[in-house]
Amino acid sequence: MLPFLLFLKASVHSSNMMSAQKETASSEDHLLKTPEQDPSLPRVRELSPGHVRKLAQTRKMPYRRDFKEEENPEEKARRRKEQELYPLYKELLYTITHKMGKSTSAEVFTDNQLHQFIQEAMTVTESEHDVLLEQIQNVEAPVYCLMATVKEASGILGKDVSGFSDPYCLLTILEDEKESRTRRSRSKASKYVVKDAVSDDKIYQTHIKKQTLNPIWNETFILEFEDVADASFHLEMWDKDEEVSLTQKLEEFKTNFTSLRRMIKEAKKEKGTDDFLGKIVIKLQDLHCTEDNWYRLEPRTETYPDRGQCHLNLKLIHKERDGTLSAGRNAYVNYCGILQQFVLSYISKQESCATWKGEMRGEALTLLEHYATQNDLSPFLQDLAKWVAYSKLYQSLEVDSSLLLQQLTSVEYHWHQQELPHQQKRELGDSLHGFLKYGLYLVSKYRDVFSPTPSATPKLHTLLRILVQICKTQAFRKMNPAEFELQEEVTDAIQTGTQEWFTNKKGLHQPMTKDLSEILSALSRLIEEVRDDIKLNKDVWNRIFVSAVQVDVFTEVYKKFDSLLATEVRETLSLLEGQTDQSLANSLFPVYLSLQAIQKDKAFLQKRGLLKLTNFHENFREAQPYWLNQVFITTMDRVERAVKVDQLQPLQCGAVPIKHSSSAVDLVACIQPVCDLWKQMSWPDPEEAFMLMVKITEDVCKIVVTYCHSLKDRVRILSENSDHGSAINMLCVVVNDLEYLRSVLARLPTQLNWAGLRERTSHVIGENQFQNTLPSQVQQAQGILDREIRSALDTLGKKLNTDIETHVRGMTSRWRIPSKSTEDAAGPLMRYLEQELHYMNENLVQENFNSLLTPLWNTSVKVLHQMANEHVQQEGLMVFCQRLVYILQCLEQCFHGEGNGLPLKMLHSEEYKMLKAYLAHHSLSSRQLVEKFLEGKIWEQRVVGVEKYGAVTLLTSYRRSDQRLRVEVLNAVSLLPMDSNGRTLLHWDQELRPKPTF
């Protein structure tokens, strides 16, 4: 017998799967070999006694070797061909030679085309074909038969008094010559064809169905004939007319008076004559191999043309077919072998490696249909053969799993319609049992077999659906009565496969030496592989298993890896006791990060329980200081190198210029790894996490302060050989760098998530301790930056103040006053301020620019006030003060900058107001002063109200020479009357010479 499948192991299956050797099976071994039959095939895990009870004993197929191992391979192939291929080939030749009916295929093939196809499919040479064809032509032909199944009828005529009929059918096949001879022998034409047939032994009758218009028979008859071209199938339906008693007739008359006319008509007929209901005539050459249709019942005359329909199943079969063609093998076994050859032939001729979806050539479908029909193979047996073939093919080649699901569904449907023979029933049980074991094996290897790609994951889903469907089928439950929990088996397969996967990966990453660093590196790579696998199980495979079999593969895999990794980490870290140094600590860090990432995935577990990796961080406590020290040293080194190459020039890149230098950007990049270290560690213990934060914050502040000092040294070195302008430019960049650094420190609490840490440590760290530790560190560092910024700004301010004072003094010196106008004299100062302040505005950030303008403005106001006081006793004070007023206005406009500089509120300080009032007073002429004085006196008189005792106007003067105060009483008003006459007598001191006016 032809081996049903060559186990060509596809690479998509597990790397441990071995290619099976083609072996010759016995004549009854028409199935593919299972893993139990062939040791070279991959096996599922050994079944425990419980599994044996569930799946029953493995039913091994008979197996033997027909030839010795040392036999010549060519001779062995020839013998196999003679014993396996030739019998099938002769069966196909016999089928073609004696084929009947049309194929349901859309294509029509000649005998030569079919011969050529089977030659190619079975690799038979032309000479071999001729010899085998000659043998077939000498073989006795089969008996041609029509298997007719009368299923039911619908809507037939009612011939009885009751309005119903007692229908039965007569079936026969009439050939044209016999029918013509029969007609010639009759004196007159007969109305009946079947009832008047010559040979009653070829007429078949169904049972009589009482009182119905929709009879159901489901009776099958086999009608023989000689030539399909000259034969016709005839069916006549009759109503049985039974003799009835007079009492019964009268009773019917009483119960149904309206049927009187029908009764009179029936009485006229000859007693016992049946009524014709309709006929069906079909030429056999018009039939397909198998037909299952409703046929219209035709009348003899035009009376009652609508006579209903009859449902027939017609199949053209062989009887007495030569059994020597395939050495006595039954038709089902041959059908399986032919099916395999056609499938393998189709797949072998495909150039692409695409998944086979059940396609076959039209010739193959035609031959399979004819062979199954001629040998009366039921649809159940055909679907069973396809399930067995495809399920075994799935174990070696790329077969669309949905094809298996379709065949399994068909088998389950037929299971309730037809009883299988014992041998096929046993075969189905073996097939379901074997595929279930193989499917569980693939489940254990799902990582290798079904890659996490959009094309592979649907295959895994369909496979799981097939396993579920197998366990639900009546065939599996009946032939494996022991309770079988698929979910438990899938879970066991997942855990077993996970264990094997972990063991294989551990072997692949095994270090070549016993060096501790190499061992830790291997452990890190292994954990990283596990981490990736857990992620794939969570994101890809879990939804497939949950959807198909309700198994949470992510939880099962995670718990398994948790146990395996806990043991592996504990054993590896036990080798480091007392030997930890910076190098080993650095090697431990990737291990810690990978374990931490795995630990975070436990949030997605459906059932957590107790995990062995819960407190894994305790094993890394000794390495913690080394990690912090390493990142601190690395960052400090990067900062120093960044400052050394910094030319203290603004980074002019992009649409918006960057006003700080490269080292400031590098510093932020250097600090980021320190902050990332905190996020990466995510130390679980709250109290230890707080201490870690204190250390990290302290390191960041040290880095910032170190950078500040290094930057000062750098600007001092670059300024030694630079001109004054370049030095000022570099000083501006330094100020911007420090300001940028201060903003970085301000963001540090947010960047390190102090709020989250405070919430975690609220039950172990007090609020005062928290605030006095972390914020104070940052504030101290910011204080250092503030002092350095102010120092740099003071340096810039001193230079500008000196220049401003020089310009002011030069334009207000006494010898220049009459030589230039005020505008001309203020020109140099305004040009200087415009140039310097414009540069400062472009090269300083806004905060620093404002910080620089404020002291400059205050200093300028002080210089003007000081100069005004120095010229009080000098001549030309009025012109001098007028010029100072103009200068003050110019400075105010310059420092305000139309709203872009200092706000007016800040410009109008108290000293500014005093200076402005002082200059305004001393800028007036004598006449303006007298007018102002008199205006003041008038205002005083207006605002001074009447007192209780009146008012006196006095004029006083003081003479220094003799230190005497002279008081002159000018007048008095509204005095109180003291005398009886309403007047008052005034008394004046001797020192005074009053001139009263009443």
Short mmCIF file of C-alpha atoms in Angstrom, two decimals, residues 115 132 140 197-198 226-227 261 299 323 379 426 625 656 660 681 717 765 789 812 853 862 924 929 973 994 998:
data_model
loop_
_atom_site.label_atom_id
_atom_site.label_comp_id
_atom_site.label_asym_id
_atom_site.label_seq_id
_atom_site.Cartn_x
_atom_site.Cartn_y
_atom_site.Cartn_z
CA HIS A 115 -5.07 8.74 -18.54
CA LEU A 132 -1.63 -1.99 -17.13
CA GLU A 140 -14.48 -8.62 -16.86
CA ALA A 197 -43.53 -4.22 -18.36
CA VAL A 198 -42.68 -7.68 -19.66
CA GLU A 226 -26.49 -3.01 -19.72
CA ASP A 227 -25.81 0.21 -21.57
CA ARG A 261 -70.06 12.28 -6.37
CA PRO A 299 -49.27 13.27 -16.20
CA GLY A 323 -11.76 -7.42 -6.66
CA PRO A 379 -20.36 11.06 1.79
CA ARG A 426 -11.72 2.62 14.97
CA PRO A 625 26.14 52.21 45.87
CA VAL A 656 15.35 80.98 17.46
CA HIS A 660 23.89 79.68 26.04
CA MET A 681 15.82 51.50 39.60
CA ILE A 717 41.57 81.20 30.68
CA ILE A 765 9.41 59.82 56.47
CA ILE A 789 25.15 85.15 38.35
CA THR A 812 28.38 118.15 31.92
CA LEU A 853 19.48 96.99 33.69
CA LYS A 862 23.03 108.17 41.69
CA LEU A 924 14.42 127.61 36.77
CA LEU A 929 11.72 131.13 41.05
CA VAL A 973 -6.39 139.09 60.62
CA PRO A 994 5.49 146.31 64.68
CA PHE A 998 -6.22 146.79 61.03
#
